[in-house]
CSV table of C-alpha atoms and ligand atoms in Angstrom, one decimal:
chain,number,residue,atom,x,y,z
A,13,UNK,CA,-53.3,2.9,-28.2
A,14,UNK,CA,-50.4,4.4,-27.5
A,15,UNK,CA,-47.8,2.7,-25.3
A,16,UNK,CA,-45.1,3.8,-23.2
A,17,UNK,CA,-42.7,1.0,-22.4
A,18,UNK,CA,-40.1,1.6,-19.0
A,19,UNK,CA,-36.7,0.4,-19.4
A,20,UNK,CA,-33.9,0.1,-22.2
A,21,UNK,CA,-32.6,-3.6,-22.2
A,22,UNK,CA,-33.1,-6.8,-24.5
A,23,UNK,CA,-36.4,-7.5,-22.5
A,24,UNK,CA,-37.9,-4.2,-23.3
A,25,UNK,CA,-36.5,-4.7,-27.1
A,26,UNK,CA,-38.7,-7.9,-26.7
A,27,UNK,CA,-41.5,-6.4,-25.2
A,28,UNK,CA,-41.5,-3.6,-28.0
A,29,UNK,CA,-41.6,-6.2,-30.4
A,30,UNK,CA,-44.7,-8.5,-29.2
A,31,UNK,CA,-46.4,-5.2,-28.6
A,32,UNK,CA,-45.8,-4.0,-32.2
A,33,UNK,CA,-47.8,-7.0,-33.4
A,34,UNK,CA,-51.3,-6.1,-31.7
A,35,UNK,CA,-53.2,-4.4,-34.6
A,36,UNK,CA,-54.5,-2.4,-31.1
A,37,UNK,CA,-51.3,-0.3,-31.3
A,38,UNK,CA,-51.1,2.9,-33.0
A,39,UNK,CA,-47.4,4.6,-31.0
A,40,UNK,CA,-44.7,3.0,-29.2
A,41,UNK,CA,-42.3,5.2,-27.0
A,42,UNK,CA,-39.7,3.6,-24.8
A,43,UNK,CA,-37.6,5.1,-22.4
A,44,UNK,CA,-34.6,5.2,-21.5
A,45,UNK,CA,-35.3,2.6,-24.9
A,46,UNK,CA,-31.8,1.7,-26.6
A,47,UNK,CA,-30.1,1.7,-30.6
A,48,UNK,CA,-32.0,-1.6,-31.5
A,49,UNK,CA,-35.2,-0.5,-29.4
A,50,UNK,CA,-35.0,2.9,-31.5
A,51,UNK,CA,-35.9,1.1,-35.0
A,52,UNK,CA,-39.1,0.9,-33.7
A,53,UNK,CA,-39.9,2.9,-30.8
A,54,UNK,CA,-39.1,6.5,-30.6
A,55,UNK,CA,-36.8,6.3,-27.2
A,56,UNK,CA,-37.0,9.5,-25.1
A,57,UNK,CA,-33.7,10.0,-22.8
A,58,UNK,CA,-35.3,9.4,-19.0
A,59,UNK,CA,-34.0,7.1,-16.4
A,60,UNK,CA,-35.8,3.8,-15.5
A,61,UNK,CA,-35.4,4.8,-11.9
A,62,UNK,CA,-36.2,8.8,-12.6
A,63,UNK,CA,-39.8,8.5,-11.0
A,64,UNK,CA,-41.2,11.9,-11.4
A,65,UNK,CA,-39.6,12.2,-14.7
A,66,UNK,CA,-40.9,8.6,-16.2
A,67,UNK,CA,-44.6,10.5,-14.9
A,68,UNK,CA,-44.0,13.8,-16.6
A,69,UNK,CA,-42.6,12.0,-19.8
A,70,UNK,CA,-46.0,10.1,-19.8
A,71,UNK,CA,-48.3,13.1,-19.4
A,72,UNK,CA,-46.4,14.9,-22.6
A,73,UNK,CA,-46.7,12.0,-25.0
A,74,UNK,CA,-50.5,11.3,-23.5
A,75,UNK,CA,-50.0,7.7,-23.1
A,76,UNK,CA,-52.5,4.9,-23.0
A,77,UNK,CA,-50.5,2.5,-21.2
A,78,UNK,CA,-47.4,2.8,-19.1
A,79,UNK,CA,-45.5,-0.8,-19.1
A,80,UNK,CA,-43.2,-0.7,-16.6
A,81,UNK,CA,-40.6,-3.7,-17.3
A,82,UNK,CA,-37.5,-3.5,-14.6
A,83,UNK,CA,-37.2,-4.1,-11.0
A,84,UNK,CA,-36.1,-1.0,-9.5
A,85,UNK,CA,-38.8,1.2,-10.7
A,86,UNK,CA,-41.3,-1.3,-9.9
A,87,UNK,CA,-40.2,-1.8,-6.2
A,88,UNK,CA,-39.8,2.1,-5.9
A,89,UNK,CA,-43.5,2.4,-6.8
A,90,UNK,CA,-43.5,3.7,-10.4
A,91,UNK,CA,-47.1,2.3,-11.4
A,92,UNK,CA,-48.6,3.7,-7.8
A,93,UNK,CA,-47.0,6.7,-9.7
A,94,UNK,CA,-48.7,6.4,-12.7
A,95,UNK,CA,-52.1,5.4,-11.2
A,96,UNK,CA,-52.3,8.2,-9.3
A,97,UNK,CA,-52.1,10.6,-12.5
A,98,UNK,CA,-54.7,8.4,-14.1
A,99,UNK,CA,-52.6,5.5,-16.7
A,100,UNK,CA,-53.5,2.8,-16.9
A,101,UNK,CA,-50.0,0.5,-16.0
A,102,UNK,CA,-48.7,-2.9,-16.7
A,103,UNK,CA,-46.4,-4.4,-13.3
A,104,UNK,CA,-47.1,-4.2,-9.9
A,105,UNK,CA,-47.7,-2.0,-7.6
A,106,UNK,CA,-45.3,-1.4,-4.9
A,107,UNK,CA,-46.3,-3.3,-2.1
A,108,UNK,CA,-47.0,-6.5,-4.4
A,109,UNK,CA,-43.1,-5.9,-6.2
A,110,UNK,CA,-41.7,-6.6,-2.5
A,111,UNK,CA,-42.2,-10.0,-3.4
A,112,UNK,CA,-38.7,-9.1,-5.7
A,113,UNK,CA,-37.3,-6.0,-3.7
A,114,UNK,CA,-37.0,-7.9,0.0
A,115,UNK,CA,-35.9,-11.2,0.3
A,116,UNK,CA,-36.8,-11.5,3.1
A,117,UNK,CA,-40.4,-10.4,2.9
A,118,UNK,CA,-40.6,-13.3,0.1
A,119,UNK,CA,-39.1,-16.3,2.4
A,120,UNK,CA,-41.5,-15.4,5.2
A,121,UNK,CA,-44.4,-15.2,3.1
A,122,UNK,CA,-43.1,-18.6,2.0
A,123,UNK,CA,-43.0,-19.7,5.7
A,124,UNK,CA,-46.2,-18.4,7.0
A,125,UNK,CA,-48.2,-20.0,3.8
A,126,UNK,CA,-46.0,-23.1,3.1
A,127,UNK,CA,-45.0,-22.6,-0.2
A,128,UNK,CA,-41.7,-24.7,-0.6
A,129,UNK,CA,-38.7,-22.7,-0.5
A,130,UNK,CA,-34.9,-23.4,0.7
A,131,UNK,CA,-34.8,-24.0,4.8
A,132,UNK,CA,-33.8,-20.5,6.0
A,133,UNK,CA,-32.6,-17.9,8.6
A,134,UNK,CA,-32.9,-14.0,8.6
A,135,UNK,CA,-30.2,-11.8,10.6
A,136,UNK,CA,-29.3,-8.0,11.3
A,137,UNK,CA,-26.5,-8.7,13.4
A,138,UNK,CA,-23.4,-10.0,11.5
A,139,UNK,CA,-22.5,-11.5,15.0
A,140,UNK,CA,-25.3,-13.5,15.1
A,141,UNK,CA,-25.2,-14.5,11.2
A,142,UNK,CA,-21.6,-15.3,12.5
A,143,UNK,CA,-22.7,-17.6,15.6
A,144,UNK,CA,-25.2,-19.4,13.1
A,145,UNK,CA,-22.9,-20.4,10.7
A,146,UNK,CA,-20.6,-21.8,12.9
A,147,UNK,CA,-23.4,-23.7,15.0
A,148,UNK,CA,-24.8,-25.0,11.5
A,149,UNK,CA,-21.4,-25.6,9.8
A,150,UNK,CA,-23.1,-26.9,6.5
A,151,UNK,CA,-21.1,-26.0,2.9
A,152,UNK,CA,-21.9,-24.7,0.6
A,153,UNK,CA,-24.3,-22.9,2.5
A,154,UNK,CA,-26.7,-19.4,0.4
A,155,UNK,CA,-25.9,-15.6,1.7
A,156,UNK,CA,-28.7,-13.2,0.4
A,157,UNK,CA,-29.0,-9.4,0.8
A,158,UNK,CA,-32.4,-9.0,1.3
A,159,UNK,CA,-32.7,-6.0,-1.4
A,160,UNK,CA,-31.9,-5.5,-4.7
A,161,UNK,CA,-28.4,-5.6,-6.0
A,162,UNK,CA,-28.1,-5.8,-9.9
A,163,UNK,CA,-28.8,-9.7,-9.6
A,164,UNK,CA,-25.4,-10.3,-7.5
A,165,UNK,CA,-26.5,-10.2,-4.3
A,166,UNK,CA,-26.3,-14.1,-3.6
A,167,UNK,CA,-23.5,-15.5,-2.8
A,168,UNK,CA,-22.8,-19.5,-2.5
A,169,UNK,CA,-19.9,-20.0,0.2
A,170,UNK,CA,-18.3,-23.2,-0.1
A,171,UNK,CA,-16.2,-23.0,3.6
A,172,UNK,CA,-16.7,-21.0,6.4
A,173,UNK,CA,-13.9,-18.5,4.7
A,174,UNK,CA,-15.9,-17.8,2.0
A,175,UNK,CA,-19.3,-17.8,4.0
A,176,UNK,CA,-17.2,-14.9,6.8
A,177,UNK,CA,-16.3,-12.8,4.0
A,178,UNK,CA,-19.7,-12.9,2.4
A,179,UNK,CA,-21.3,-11.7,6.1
A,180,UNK,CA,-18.5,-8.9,6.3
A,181,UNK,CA,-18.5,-7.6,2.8
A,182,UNK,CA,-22.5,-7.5,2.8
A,183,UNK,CA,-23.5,-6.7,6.1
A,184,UNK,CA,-20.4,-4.3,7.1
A,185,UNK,CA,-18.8,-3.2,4.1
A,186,UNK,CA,-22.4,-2.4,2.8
A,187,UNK,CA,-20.8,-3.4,-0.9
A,188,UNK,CA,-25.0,-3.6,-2.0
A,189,UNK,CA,-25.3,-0.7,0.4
A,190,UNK,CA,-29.0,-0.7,2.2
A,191,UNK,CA,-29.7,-3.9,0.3
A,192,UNK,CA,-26.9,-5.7,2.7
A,193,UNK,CA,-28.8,-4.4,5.9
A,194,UNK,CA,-30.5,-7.7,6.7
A,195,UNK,CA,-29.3,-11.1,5.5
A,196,UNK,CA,-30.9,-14.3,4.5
A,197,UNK,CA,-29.0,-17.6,5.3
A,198,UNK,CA,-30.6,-20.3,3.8
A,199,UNK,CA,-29.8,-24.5,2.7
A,200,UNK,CA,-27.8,-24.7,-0.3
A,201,UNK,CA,-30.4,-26.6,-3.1
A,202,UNK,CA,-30.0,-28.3,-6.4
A,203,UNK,CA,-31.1,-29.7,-9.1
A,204,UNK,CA,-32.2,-28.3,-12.5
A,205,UNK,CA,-33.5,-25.0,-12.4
A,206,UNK,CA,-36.6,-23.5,-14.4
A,207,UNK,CA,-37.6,-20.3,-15.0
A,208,UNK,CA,-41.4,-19.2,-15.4
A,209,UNK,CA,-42.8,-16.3,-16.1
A,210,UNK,CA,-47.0,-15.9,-15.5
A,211,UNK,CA,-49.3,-13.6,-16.1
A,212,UNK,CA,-52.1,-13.1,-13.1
A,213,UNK,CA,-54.6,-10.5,-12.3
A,214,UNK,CA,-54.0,-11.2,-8.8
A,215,UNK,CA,-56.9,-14.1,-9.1
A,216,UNK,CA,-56.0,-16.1,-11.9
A,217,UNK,CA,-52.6,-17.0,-12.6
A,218,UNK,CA,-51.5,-18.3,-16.5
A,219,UNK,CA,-47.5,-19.9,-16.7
A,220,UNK,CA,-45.7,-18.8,-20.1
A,221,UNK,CA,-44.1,-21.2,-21.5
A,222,UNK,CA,-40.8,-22.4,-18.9
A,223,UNK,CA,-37.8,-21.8,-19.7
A,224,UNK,CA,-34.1,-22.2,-18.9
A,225,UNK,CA,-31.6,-19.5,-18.4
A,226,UNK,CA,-27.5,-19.8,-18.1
A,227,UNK,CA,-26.5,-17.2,-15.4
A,228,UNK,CA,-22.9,-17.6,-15.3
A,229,UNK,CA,-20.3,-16.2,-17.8
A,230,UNK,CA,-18.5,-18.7,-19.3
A,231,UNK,CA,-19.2,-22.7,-20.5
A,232,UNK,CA,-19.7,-25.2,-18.2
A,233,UNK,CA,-21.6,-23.4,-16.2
A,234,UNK,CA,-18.6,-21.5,-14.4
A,235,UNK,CA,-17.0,-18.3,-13.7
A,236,UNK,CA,-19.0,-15.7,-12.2
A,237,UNK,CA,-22.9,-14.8,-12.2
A,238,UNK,CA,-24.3,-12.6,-14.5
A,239,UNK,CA,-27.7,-11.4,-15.4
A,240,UNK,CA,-28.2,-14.8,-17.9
A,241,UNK,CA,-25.7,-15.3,-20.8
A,242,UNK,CA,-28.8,-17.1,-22.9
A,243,UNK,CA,-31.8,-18.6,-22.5
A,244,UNK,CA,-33.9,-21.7,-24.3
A,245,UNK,CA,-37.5,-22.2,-24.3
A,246,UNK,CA,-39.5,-24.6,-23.3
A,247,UNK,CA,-37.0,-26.2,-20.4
A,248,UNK,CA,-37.2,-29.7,-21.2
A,249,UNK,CA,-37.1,-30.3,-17.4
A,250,UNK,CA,-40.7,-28.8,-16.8
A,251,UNK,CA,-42.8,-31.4,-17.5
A,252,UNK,CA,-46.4,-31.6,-17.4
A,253,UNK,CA,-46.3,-33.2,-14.1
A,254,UNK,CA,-43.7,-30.8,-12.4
A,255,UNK,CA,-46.2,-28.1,-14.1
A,256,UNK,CA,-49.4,-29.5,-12.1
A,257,UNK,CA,-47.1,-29.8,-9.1
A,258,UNK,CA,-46.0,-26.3,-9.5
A,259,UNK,CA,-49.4,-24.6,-9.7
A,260,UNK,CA,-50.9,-26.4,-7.0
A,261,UNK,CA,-48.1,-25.9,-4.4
A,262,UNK,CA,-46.3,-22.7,-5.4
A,263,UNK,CA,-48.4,-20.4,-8.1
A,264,UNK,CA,-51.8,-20.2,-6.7
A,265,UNK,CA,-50.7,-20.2,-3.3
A,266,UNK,CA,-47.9,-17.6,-4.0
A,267,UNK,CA,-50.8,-15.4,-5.3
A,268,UNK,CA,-53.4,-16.0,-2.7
A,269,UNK,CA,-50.8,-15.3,-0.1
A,270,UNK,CA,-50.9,-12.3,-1.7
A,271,UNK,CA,-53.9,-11.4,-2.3
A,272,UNK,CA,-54.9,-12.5,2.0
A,273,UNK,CA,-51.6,-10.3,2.6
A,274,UNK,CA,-53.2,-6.7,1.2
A,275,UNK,CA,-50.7,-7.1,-1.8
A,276,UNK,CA,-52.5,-8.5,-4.9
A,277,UNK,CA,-49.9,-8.7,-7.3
A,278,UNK,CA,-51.0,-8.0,-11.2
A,279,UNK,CA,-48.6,-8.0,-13.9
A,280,UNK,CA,-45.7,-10.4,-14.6
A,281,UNK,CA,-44.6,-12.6,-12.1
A,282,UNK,CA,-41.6,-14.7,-12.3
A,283,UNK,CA,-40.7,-17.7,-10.8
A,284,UNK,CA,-37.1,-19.1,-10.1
A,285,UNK,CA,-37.7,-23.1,-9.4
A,286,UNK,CA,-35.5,-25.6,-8.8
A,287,UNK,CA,-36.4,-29.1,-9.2
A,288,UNK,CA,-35.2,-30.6,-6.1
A,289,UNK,CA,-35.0,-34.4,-5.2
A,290,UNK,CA,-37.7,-33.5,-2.8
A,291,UNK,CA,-40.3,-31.4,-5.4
A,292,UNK,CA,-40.1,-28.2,-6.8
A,293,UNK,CA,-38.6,-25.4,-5.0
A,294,UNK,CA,-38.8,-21.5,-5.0
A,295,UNK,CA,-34.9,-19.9,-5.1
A,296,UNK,CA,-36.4,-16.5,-5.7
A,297,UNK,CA,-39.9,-14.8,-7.0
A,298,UNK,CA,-39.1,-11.5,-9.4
A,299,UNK,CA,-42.2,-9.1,-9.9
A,300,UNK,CA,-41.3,-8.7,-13.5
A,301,UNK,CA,-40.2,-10.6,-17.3
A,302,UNK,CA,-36.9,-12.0,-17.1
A,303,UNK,CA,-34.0,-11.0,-18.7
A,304,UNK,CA,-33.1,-13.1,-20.8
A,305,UNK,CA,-36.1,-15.4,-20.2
A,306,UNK,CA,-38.4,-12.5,-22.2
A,307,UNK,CA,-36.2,-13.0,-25.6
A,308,UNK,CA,-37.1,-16.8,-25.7
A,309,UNK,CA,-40.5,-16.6,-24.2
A,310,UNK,CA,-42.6,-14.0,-26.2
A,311,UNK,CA,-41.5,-14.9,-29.6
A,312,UNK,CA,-43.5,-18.1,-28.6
A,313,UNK,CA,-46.6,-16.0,-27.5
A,314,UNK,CA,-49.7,-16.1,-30.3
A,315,UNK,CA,-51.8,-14.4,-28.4
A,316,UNK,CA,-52.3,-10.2,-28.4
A,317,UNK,CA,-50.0,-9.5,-25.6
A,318,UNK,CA,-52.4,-5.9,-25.5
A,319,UNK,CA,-55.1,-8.6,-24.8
A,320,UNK,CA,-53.6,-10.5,-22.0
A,321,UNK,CA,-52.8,-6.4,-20.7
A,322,UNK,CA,-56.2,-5.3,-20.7
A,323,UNK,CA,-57.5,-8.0,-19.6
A,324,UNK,CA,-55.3,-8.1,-16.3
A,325,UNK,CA,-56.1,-4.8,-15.7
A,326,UNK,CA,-59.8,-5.1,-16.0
A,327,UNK,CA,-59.2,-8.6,-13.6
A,328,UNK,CA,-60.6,-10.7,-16.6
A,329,UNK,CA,-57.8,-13.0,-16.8
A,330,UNK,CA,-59.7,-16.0,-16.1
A,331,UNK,CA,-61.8,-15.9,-19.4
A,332,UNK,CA,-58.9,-14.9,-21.8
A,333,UNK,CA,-57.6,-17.7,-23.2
A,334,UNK,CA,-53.8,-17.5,-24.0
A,335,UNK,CA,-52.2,-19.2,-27.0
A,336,UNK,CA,-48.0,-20.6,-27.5
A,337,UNK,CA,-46.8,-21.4,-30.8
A,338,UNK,CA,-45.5,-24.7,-30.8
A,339,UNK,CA,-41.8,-25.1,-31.5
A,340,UNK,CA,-38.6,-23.9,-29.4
A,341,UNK,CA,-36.5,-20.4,-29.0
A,342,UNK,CA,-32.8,-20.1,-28.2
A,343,UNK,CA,-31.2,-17.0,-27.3
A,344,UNK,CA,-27.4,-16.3,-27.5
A,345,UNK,CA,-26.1,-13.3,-25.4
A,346,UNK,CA,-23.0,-11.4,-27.1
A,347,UNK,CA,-21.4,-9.4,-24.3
A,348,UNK,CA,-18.9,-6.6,-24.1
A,349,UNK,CA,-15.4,-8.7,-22.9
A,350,UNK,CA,-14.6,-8.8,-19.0
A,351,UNK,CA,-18.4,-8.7,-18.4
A,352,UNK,CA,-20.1,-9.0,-15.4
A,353,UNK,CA,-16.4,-7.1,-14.2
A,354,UNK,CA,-14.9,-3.9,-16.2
A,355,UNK,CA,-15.6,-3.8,-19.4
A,356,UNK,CA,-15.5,-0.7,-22.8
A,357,UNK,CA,-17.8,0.6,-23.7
A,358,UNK,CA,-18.3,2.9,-27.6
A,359,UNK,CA,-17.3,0.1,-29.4
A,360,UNK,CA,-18.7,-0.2,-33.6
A,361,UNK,CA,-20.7,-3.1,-33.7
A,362,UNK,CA,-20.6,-4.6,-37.9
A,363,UNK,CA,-22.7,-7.3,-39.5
A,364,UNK,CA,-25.9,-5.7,-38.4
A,365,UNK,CA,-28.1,-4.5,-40.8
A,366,UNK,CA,-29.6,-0.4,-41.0
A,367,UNK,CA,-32.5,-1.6,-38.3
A,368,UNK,CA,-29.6,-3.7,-36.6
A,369,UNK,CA,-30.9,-7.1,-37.8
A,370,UNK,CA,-29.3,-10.5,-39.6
A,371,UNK,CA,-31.3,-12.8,-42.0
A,372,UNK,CA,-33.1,-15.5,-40.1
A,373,UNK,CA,-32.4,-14.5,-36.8
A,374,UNK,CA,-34.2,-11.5,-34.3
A,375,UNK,CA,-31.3,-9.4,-32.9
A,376,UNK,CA,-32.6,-8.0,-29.2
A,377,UNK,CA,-30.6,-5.3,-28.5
A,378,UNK,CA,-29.4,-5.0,-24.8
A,379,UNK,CA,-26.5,-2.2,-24.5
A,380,UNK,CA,-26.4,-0.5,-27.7
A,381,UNK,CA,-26.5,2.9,-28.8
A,382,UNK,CA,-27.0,4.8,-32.0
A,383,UNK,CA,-24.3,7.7,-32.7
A,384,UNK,CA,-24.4,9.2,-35.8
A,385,UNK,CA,-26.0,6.3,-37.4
A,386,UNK,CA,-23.4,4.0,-36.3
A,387,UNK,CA,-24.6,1.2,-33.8
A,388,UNK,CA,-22.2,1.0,-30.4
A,389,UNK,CA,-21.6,-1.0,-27.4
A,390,UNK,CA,-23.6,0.5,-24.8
A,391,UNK,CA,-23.5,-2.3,-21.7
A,392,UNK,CA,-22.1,-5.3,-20.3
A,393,UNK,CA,-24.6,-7.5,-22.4
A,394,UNK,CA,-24.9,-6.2,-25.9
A,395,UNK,CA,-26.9,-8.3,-28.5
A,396,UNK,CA,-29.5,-11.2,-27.7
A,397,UNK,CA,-29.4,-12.9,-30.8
A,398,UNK,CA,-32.6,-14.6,-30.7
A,399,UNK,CA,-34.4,-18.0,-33.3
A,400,UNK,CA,-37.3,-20.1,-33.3
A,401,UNK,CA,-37.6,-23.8,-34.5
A,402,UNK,CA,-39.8,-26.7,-34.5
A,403,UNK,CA,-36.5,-28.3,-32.9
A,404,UNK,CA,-34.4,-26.8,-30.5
A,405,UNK,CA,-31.6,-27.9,-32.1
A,406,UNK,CA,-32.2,-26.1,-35.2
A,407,UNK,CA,-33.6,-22.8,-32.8
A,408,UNK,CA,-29.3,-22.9,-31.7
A,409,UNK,CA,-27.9,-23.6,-35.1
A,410,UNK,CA,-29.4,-20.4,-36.2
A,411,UNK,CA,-29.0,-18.1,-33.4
A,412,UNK,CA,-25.0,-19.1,-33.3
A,413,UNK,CA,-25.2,-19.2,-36.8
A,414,UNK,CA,-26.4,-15.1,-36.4
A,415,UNK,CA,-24.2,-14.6,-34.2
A,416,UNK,CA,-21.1,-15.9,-36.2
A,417,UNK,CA,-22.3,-13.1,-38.4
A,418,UNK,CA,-22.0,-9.8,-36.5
A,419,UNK,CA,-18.6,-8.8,-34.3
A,420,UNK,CA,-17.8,-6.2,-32.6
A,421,UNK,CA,-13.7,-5.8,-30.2
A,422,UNK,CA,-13.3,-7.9,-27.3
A,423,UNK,CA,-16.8,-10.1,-27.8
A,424,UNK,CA,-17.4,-12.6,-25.9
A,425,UNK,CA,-20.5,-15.1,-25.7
A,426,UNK,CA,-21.2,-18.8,-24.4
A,427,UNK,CA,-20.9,-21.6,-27.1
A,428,UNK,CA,-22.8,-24.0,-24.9
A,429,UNK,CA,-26.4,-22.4,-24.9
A,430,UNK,CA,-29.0,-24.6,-24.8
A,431,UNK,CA,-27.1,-27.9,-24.3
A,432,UNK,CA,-27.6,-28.8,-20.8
A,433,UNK,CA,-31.6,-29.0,-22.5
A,434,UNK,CA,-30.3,-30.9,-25.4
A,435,UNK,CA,-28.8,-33.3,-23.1
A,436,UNK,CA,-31.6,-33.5,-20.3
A,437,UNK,CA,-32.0,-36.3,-18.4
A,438,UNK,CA,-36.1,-36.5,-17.3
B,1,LIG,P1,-30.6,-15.1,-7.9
B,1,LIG,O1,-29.7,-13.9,-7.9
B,1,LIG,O2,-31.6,-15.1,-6.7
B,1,LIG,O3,-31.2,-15.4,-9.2
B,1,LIG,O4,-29.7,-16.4,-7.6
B,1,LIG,C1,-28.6,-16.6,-8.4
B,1,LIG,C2,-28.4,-18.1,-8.5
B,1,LIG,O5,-27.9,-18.6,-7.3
B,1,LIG,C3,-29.6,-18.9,-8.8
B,1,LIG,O6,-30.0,-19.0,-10.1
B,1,LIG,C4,-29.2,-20.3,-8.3
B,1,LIG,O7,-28.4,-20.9,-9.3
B,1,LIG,C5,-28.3,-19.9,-7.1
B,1,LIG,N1,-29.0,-20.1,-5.9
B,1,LIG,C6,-29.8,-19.2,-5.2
B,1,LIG,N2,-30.3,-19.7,-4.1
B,1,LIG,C7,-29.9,-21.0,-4.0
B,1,LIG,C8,-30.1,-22.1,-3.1
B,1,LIG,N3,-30.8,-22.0,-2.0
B,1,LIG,N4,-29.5,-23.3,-3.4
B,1,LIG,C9,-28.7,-23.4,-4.5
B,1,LIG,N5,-28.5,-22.4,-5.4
B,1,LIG,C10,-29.1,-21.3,-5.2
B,2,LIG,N1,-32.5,-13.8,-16.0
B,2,LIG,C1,-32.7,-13.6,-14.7
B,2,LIG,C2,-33.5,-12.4,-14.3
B,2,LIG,O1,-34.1,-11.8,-15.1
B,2,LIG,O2,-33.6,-12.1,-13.1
């Protein structure tokens, strides 16, 4: 077969990888693709988000397979895109990737089919959103734009101050334009979170293994969010029981919802849980892998992931079964300094080796770029330096041992990966 892959970050390095494996594949093109993805794809220069261009790229290399791997072009309809001219696609079709792209879809699906979620209000009136908040006067309280906005469009206010300016900066300043049109309000949560990614056909739905990301920039747990600073797999937290609890309550009716809605949702489908005194709960559904969930996740996959593709595309799922390598993954995210703010870019990356590798550890590349055979900081997040284990402990030691090995100016990663599951409390 020959596979085009959508997308140019650490996930899709992943992706490329775990689809290298299947003796099914003959060519791998990614696109926009990146200096790590490069080694081993031959990355053509198109946007995620170019549409037409993704369709025209796919029709010139005579693809099998389009796997399309971000959010935006998923909820702007890439694989109705590619459908229409006859691929055959991995990732939902547009109105199943609302699920991701429209917050507020997702909450009242949640409502109308009782899958637990955070208590919740929608508004288009920053008036009203105001009038709520006062009446309600609960901190922290959870602001929302209802669309897409690079993963920062929720906002925790812990006073009414905070929660004012959230409302204003969203909803009249537009600062996640459109996104910011309607707002969801909803009851501040906690408890451990899990990630879990699933593969369904829209009928059967299969859980990866969990795992656990850490979203914000620096230890502890503070400063601000970004797109995941690391990730560690399986999340001790996810135990058998909160598994059974999970599929029963929130991933079979999450995809029958679907399926009675008109929206049968095939492809990847990601669940954001938080393990709340009161059961599970669902902060947020994305219609595609995780990033950096994907690092830690597929390493651990033994099954043909070209397999698990065809067969949710044929709506076979059921009868496939799917294999995890026992053991544990731990990814360390080296970003660019100042990240999620400013940051430079076109900095030389050294300790990699000529396919950008280091002994022991896999090395996803996330913003990289090759210039004149010199590897270069492309992006906020840079390098996913990724091991497995039979322990988790040893799965860290290695990756920061990796990551010890390779600099690049102004680097700057967490050095607490992983230990919030080290130190779990069940
Ligand atoms: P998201 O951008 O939807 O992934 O949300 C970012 C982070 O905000 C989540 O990982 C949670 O830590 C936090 N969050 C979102 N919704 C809630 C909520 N209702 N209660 C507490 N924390 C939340
Ligand atoms: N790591 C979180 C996400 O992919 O949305």
């Amino acid at each position: 077969m020959k596979i085009l892959v959508v997308g140019g970050g650490g996930r899709e390095h992943a992706i490329v990888m775990k689809l290298a494996e299947s003796p099914k594949v003959d060519e791998l093109y990614c696109a926009p693709g990146n200096g790590g993805i490069a080694k081993y794809a031959k990355c053509y220069p198109v946007k995620a988000t170019d549409v037409k261009g993704m369709v025209a790229l796919a029709k010139e290399l005579a693809v099998d397979l389009v796997f399309v791997a971000p959010d935006d072009p998923l909820v702007m309809g890439m694989v109705d895109a590619m459908q229409a001219e006859g691929f055959m696609t991995f990732g939902p079709k547009k109105d199943a990737a609302i699920l991701e792209g429209s917050k507020v879809f997702s909450k009242e699906l949640m409502k109308k089919y009782h899958i637990p979620t955070a208590a919740y209000e929608v508004f288009r009136d920053p008036k009203e959103a105001e009038k709520y908040l006062r009446q309600q006067n609960v901190y922290p309280t959870v602001i929302k734009a209802d669309g897409l906005a690079l993963g920062k469009g929720v906002i925790i206010a812990q006073n009414e101050n905070e929660a004012l300016a959230a409302i204003s900066s969203i909803m009249e300043d537009k600062i996640f334009g459109e996104s910011g049109s309607q707002i969801v309000i909803e009851e501040f949560l906690t408890g451990p979170e899990v990630s879990v990614l699933s593969f369904t056909d829209g009928k059967t739905i299969k859980p990866m293994v969990s795992s656990m990301d850490h979203k914000r920039a620096l230890d502890g747990d503070q400063g601000l969010n970004t797109g995941g600073m690391g990730t560690v797999a399986p999340n001790p937290y996810y135990t058998e029981e909160v598994a059974e609890q999970c599929m029963e309550t929130i991933f079979l009716p999450t995809i029958r919802a679907m399926e009675a809605e008109g929206r049968t949702f095939q492809g990847c489908l990601y669940f954001g849980l938080m393990l709340t005194p009161n059961g599970p709960k669902v902060i947020e559904y994305n219609c595609r892998f995780g990033d950096p969930e994907t690092q830690v996740v597929l390493p651990l996959l033994e099954t043909d992931l070209v397999d698990i593709i065809l067969a949710i595309w044929n709506g076979t799922l059921e009868t496939l079964p799917i294999q995890w390598k026992n053991g544990c993954a731990a990814c360390v995210v080296m970003a660019s300094g100042g990240y999620p703010k400013k940051y430079v870019t076109g900095l030389p990356i050294t300790g990699l080796d000529a396919n950008g590798q280091i002994a022991d550890c896999f090395v996803y590349h996330a913003g990289t770029k090759l210039e004149d055979g010199e590897m270069l900081t492309s992006g906020g997040r840079v390098l996913g330096v990724t091991a497995t284990a039979d322990t988790l402990q040893k799965a860290l030691d290695t990756a920061y041992k990796g990551v010890k090995k390779i600099n690049f100016q102004d680097v700057h990663y967490r050095k607490d990966i992983g230990q919030r599951a080290l130190q779990a409390k069940l």
